[in-house]
mmCIF file of C-alpha atoms in Angstrom:
data_model
loop_
_atom_site.group_PDB
_atom_site.id
_atom_site.type_symbol
_atom_site.label_atom_id
_atom_site.label_comp_id
_atom_site.label_asym_id
_atom_site.label_seq_id
_atom_site.Cartn_x
_atom_site.Cartn_y
_atom_site.Cartn_z
ATOM 1 C CA MET P 1 0.235 90.958 3.413
ATOM 2 C CA LYS P 2 -1.940 87.827 3.966
ATOM 3 C CA PHE P 3 -2.028 85.079 1.541
ATOM 4 C CA HIS P 4 -5.466 83.924 0.385
ATOM 5 C CA LYS P 5 -5.784 80.268 -0.524
ATOM 6 C CA THR P 6 -8.561 78.602 -2.113
ATOM 7 C CA ILE P 7 -9.540 75.090 -1.581
ATOM 8 C CA LEU P 8 -10.404 72.619 -4.445
ATOM 9 C CA ALA P 9 -13.145 70.651 -2.894
ATOM 10 C CA ALA P 10 -15.026 67.804 -4.494
ATOM 11 C CA PHE P 11 -18.211 65.899 -3.380
ATOM 12 C CA GLY P 12 -19.471 62.856 -5.044
ATOM 13 C CA VAL P 13 -16.772 62.311 -7.550
ATOM 14 C CA ALA P 14 -15.706 58.983 -6.034
ATOM 15 C CA ALA P 15 -19.345 57.880 -5.691
ATOM 16 C CA THR P 16 -20.062 58.716 -9.348
ATOM 17 C CA ILE P 17 -16.957 56.810 -10.504
ATOM 18 C CA ALA P 18 -17.753 53.791 -8.221
ATOM 19 C CA LEU P 19 -21.436 53.626 -9.265
ATOM 20 C CA SER P 20 -20.543 53.807 -12.993
ATOM 21 C CA GLY P 21 -21.089 50.341 -14.064
ATOM 22 C CA PRO P 22 -20.511 48.558 -17.475
ATOM 23 C CA ALA P 23 -23.692 50.080 -18.738
ATOM 24 C CA ALA P 24 -22.469 53.482 -18.038
ATOM 25 C CA ALA P 25 -18.911 52.736 -19.233
ATOM 26 C CA GLN P 26 -19.706 54.462 -22.548
ATOM 27 C CA GLU P 27 -21.097 57.605 -21.032
ATOM 28 C CA PRO P 28 -18.510 60.111 -19.805
ATOM 29 C CA ILE P 29 -18.394 61.134 -16.114
ATOM 30 C CA ILE P 30 -19.666 64.655 -15.867
ATOM 31 C CA ILE P 31 -18.100 66.779 -13.161
ATOM 32 C CA LYS P 32 -19.829 70.198 -12.575
ATOM 33 C CA PHE P 33 -17.167 72.730 -11.463
ATOM 34 C CA SER P 34 -18.693 75.873 -10.195
ATOM 35 C CA HIS P 35 -16.714 78.981 -9.134
ATOM 36 C CA VAL P 36 -17.346 82.690 -8.524
ATOM 37 C CA ALA P 37 -14.341 84.204 -10.415
ATOM 38 C CA ALA P 38 -14.547 85.523 -14.103
ATOM 39 C CA SER P 39 -13.013 83.343 -16.727
ATOM 40 C CA ASN P 40 -10.165 85.834 -17.520
ATOM 41 C CA THR P 41 -8.884 85.756 -13.796
ATOM 42 C CA PRO P 42 -6.186 83.456 -12.667
ATOM 43 C CA LYS P 43 -8.687 81.299 -10.901
ATOM 44 C CA GLY P 44 -10.945 81.079 -14.029
ATOM 45 C CA GLN P 45 -7.978 80.315 -16.141
ATOM 46 C CA ALA P 46 -6.676 77.675 -13.707
ATOM 47 C CA ALA P 47 -10.310 76.013 -13.831
ATOM 48 C CA ASP P 48 -10.108 75.981 -17.645
ATOM 49 C CA TYR P 49 -6.715 74.445 -17.484
ATOM 50 C CA PHE P 50 -7.866 71.743 -14.888
ATOM 51 C CA LYS P 51 -10.745 70.797 -17.319
ATOM 52 C CA LYS P 52 -8.279 70.431 -20.262
ATOM 53 C CA LEU P 53 -5.899 68.210 -18.151
ATOM 54 C CA VAL P 54 -8.596 66.099 -16.857
ATOM 55 C CA GLU P 55 -10.210 65.487 -20.236
ATOM 56 C CA GLU P 56 -6.958 64.804 -21.955
ATOM 57 C CA ARG P 57 -5.613 62.576 -19.108
ATOM 58 C CA THR P 58 -8.918 60.541 -19.075
ATOM 59 C CA LYS P 59 -9.118 60.369 -22.688
ATOM 60 C CA GLY P 60 -12.672 61.890 -22.399
ATOM 61 C CA ARG P 61 -13.963 59.472 -19.951
ATOM 62 C CA VAL P 62 -14.379 62.320 -17.502
ATOM 63 C CA LYS P 63 -15.855 65.601 -18.678
ATOM 64 C CA VAL P 64 -15.565 68.791 -16.663
ATOM 65 C CA ASP P 65 -18.221 71.553 -17.161
ATOM 66 C CA VAL P 66 -16.869 74.765 -15.689
ATOM 67 C CA TYR P 67 -19.384 77.284 -14.632
ATOM 68 C CA PRO P 68 -17.433 80.591 -13.968
ATOM 69 C CA ASN P 69 -18.642 83.945 -12.588
ATOM 70 C CA SER P 70 -21.334 82.521 -10.338
ATOM 71 C CA SER P 71 -23.200 81.475 -13.578
ATOM 72 C CA LEU P 72 -24.615 78.325 -11.880
ATOM 73 C CA PHE P 73 -24.623 79.119 -8.118
ATOM 74 C CA LYS P 74 -23.917 82.389 -6.303
ATOM 75 C CA ASP P 75 -21.120 82.527 -3.768
ATOM 76 C CA LYS P 76 -23.431 81.919 -0.842
ATOM 77 C CA GLU P 77 -25.181 79.044 -2.473
ATOM 78 C CA GLU P 78 -22.180 77.035 -3.740
ATOM 79 C CA LEU P 79 -21.202 75.015 -0.610
ATOM 80 C CA GLU P 80 -24.923 73.804 -0.131
ATOM 81 C CA ALA P 81 -25.027 72.938 -3.836
ATOM 82 C CA LEU P 82 -21.847 70.869 -3.444
ATOM 83 C CA GLN P 83 -23.241 69.042 -0.333
ATOM 84 C CA ILE P 84 -26.430 68.111 -2.103
ATOM 85 C CA GLY P 85 -24.649 66.928 -5.324
ATOM 86 C CA ALA P 86 -25.966 69.713 -7.638
ATOM 87 C CA VAL P 87 -22.232 70.260 -8.346
ATOM 88 C CA GLN P 88 -19.187 68.162 -7.821
ATOM 89 C CA MET P 89 -16.297 70.504 -7.513
ATOM 90 C CA LEU P 90 -15.669 74.026 -6.126
ATOM 91 C CA ALA P 91 -12.734 76.262 -5.437
ATOM 92 C CA PRO P 92 -13.946 78.335 -2.439
ATOM 93 C CA VAL P 93 -11.960 80.476 -0.208
ATOM 94 C CA PRO P 94 -11.153 78.717 3.084
ATOM 95 C CA GLY P 95 -13.152 81.069 5.214
ATOM 96 C CA LYS P 96 -16.276 79.577 3.688
ATOM 97 C CA PHE P 97 -15.808 76.488 5.802
ATOM 98 C CA GLY P 98 -15.923 78.425 9.107
ATOM 99 C CA PRO P 99 -19.767 78.739 9.077
ATOM 100 C CA MET P 100 -19.890 75.108 8.331
ATOM 101 C CA GLY P 101 -18.233 74.380 11.662
ATOM 102 C CA VAL P 102 -14.655 73.987 10.422
ATOM 103 C CA LYS P 103 -13.399 77.259 11.911
ATOM 104 C CA GLU P 104 -9.742 76.131 11.626
ATOM 105 C CA PHE P 105 -9.697 77.057 7.930
ATOM 106 C CA GLU P 106 -9.975 80.688 8.973
ATOM 107 C CA VAL P 107 -6.351 80.594 9.874
ATOM 108 C CA PHE P 108 -5.771 81.577 6.192
ATOM 109 C CA ASP P 109 -7.694 84.738 6.852
ATOM 110 C CA LEU P 110 -5.335 85.905 9.664
ATOM 111 C CA PRO P 111 -3.046 88.701 8.653
ATOM 112 C CA TYR P 112 0.743 88.105 8.556
ATOM 113 C CA ILE P 113 0.592 84.752 9.856
ATOM 114 C CA PHE P 114 2.692 83.333 7.089
ATOM 115 C CA LYS P 115 6.090 84.854 6.297
ATOM 116 C CA ASP P 116 5.932 84.220 2.590
ATOM 117 C CA ILE P 117 4.507 81.914 -0.172
ATOM 118 C CA LYS P 118 6.949 79.107 0.651
ATOM 119 C CA ALA P 119 5.719 79.146 4.338
ATOM 120 C CA VAL P 120 2.038 78.841 3.174
ATOM 121 C CA HIS P 121 2.944 75.861 0.959
ATOM 122 C CA ARG P 122 4.863 74.093 3.802
ATOM 123 C CA PHE P 123 1.810 74.489 6.055
ATOM 124 C CA ALA P 124 -0.696 73.571 3.293
ATOM 125 C CA ARG P 125 1.290 70.438 2.209
ATOM 126 C CA GLY P 126 2.335 69.418 5.665
ATOM 127 C CA PRO P 127 0.523 67.523 8.450
ATOM 128 C CA ALA P 128 -1.614 70.610 9.580
ATOM 129 C CA GLY P 129 -2.911 71.282 6.104
ATOM 130 C CA THR P 130 -3.809 67.531 5.469
ATOM 131 C CA ALA P 131 -5.540 67.410 8.784
ATOM 132 C CA LEU P 132 -7.610 70.541 7.889
ATOM 133 C CA LEU P 133 -8.788 68.885 4.635
ATOM 134 C CA LYS P 134 -9.738 65.755 6.545
ATOM 135 C CA LYS P 135 -11.990 67.855 8.778
ATOM 136 C CA LEU P 136 -14.351 68.346 5.765
ATOM 137 C CA GLU P 137 -15.139 64.669 5.365
ATOM 138 C CA PRO P 138 -17.788 64.563 8.073
ATOM 139 C CA ARG P 139 -19.645 67.182 6.183
ATOM 140 C CA GLY P 140 -19.682 65.192 3.053
ATOM 141 C CA LEU P 141 -16.896 67.064 1.349
ATOM 142 C CA VAL P 142 -13.533 65.779 0.066
ATOM 143 C CA GLY P 143 -10.751 68.408 0.135
ATOM 144 C CA LEU P 144 -8.481 67.511 -2.720
ATOM 145 C CA SER P 145 -5.873 70.292 -2.490
ATOM 146 C CA TYR P 146 -5.147 74.019 -1.785
ATOM 147 C CA TRP P 147 -5.138 76.414 -4.568
ATOM 148 C CA ASP P 148 -3.111 79.664 -4.541
ATOM 149 C CA ASN P 149 -5.365 82.653 -5.065
ATOM 150 C CA GLY P 150 -2.952 85.514 -4.480
ATOM 151 C CA PHE P 151 -1.886 87.713 -1.559
ATOM 152 C CA ARG P 152 -4.285 90.096 0.120
ATOM 153 C CA VAL P 153 -4.081 93.423 -1.697
ATOM 154 C CA MET P 154 -5.812 96.546 -0.451
ATOM 155 C CA SER P 155 -6.698 99.224 -2.817
ATOM 156 C CA ALA P 156 -8.475 102.540 -2.567
ATOM 157 C CA ASN P 157 -8.824 105.936 -4.166
ATOM 158 C CA LYS P 158 -6.192 107.250 -1.682
ATOM 159 C CA PRO P 159 -2.784 105.795 -0.604
ATOM 160 C CA ILE P 160 -2.922 103.276 2.320
ATOM 161 C CA ARG P 161 0.473 103.264 4.111
ATOM 162 C CA THR P 162 -0.636 102.538 7.631
ATOM 163 C CA PRO P 163 -3.725 100.973 9.162
ATOM 164 C CA ASP P 164 -4.954 104.530 10.286
ATOM 165 C CA ASP P 165 -5.239 105.299 6.424
ATOM 166 C CA MET P 166 -7.967 102.745 6.205
ATOM 167 C CA ARG P 167 -10.266 104.441 8.836
ATOM 168 C CA GLY P 168 -13.690 105.186 7.169
ATOM 169 C CA LEU P 169 -13.065 103.325 3.981
ATOM 170 C CA LYS P 170 -15.607 100.841 2.810
ATOM 171 C CA MET P 171 -13.708 97.686 1.797
ATOM 172 C CA ARG P 172 -15.007 94.713 -0.136
ATOM 173 C CA ILE P 173 -13.971 91.410 1.512
ATOM 174 C CA ASN P 174 -14.600 87.764 1.555
ATOM 175 C CA SER P 175 -17.272 87.030 4.070
ATOM 176 C CA SER P 176 -15.591 85.616 7.198
ATOM 177 C CA LYS P 177 -15.664 86.634 10.779
ATOM 178 C CA VAL P 178 -11.953 87.138 10.824
ATOM 179 C CA ASN P 179 -11.994 89.407 7.789
ATOM 180 C CA SER P 180 -14.773 91.441 9.277
ATOM 181 C CA ALA P 181 -12.907 91.766 12.593
ATOM 182 C CA ILE P 182 -9.789 92.937 10.704
ATOM 183 C CA MET P 183 -11.657 95.641 9.020
ATOM 184 C CA GLN P 184 -13.450 96.783 12.071
ATOM 185 C CA SER P 185 -10.170 96.939 13.997
ATOM 186 C CA VAL P 186 -8.893 99.518 11.530
ATOM 187 C CA GLY P 187 -12.117 101.384 11.234
ATOM 188 C CA ALA P 188 -12.974 100.386 7.706
#
């Protein structure tokens, strides 16, 4: 099984805070946080919990407006919205950064590269994970952290015990060249 990670990326938050002068001190800083998951999923619940923590810890000076379920921007539109400042925070899968020219993030799409969740965390929190986040900066993005989003799970209307069992199946996958190549290699 391959572990999917999501990246919590923010654009413009620091600029918003820095540009908030005394006149704006009374107004809360608004962070629009867009994501594609439903509110009742782990990602949706984590986004709501993030909102709660930020608003509590800043005593209301920062307000997080969460837009779940692609309600503000569709999956393919989110990164562009982030880059132009229409939203300030996302939680995309790492493979989304490949088409932006940071193909190294596709390492998270490779099957069986990490032995277990601890290995994923060591990688993400170590020098390699930190270096990957820094590669977003030239594109106007600030990677804040990695966000667990569960192991890759394949489900179908018939048992899948070997790669041959996937031949001919139609599988819904995150859009990435790596994921597409994996599915093609097993005939799905």
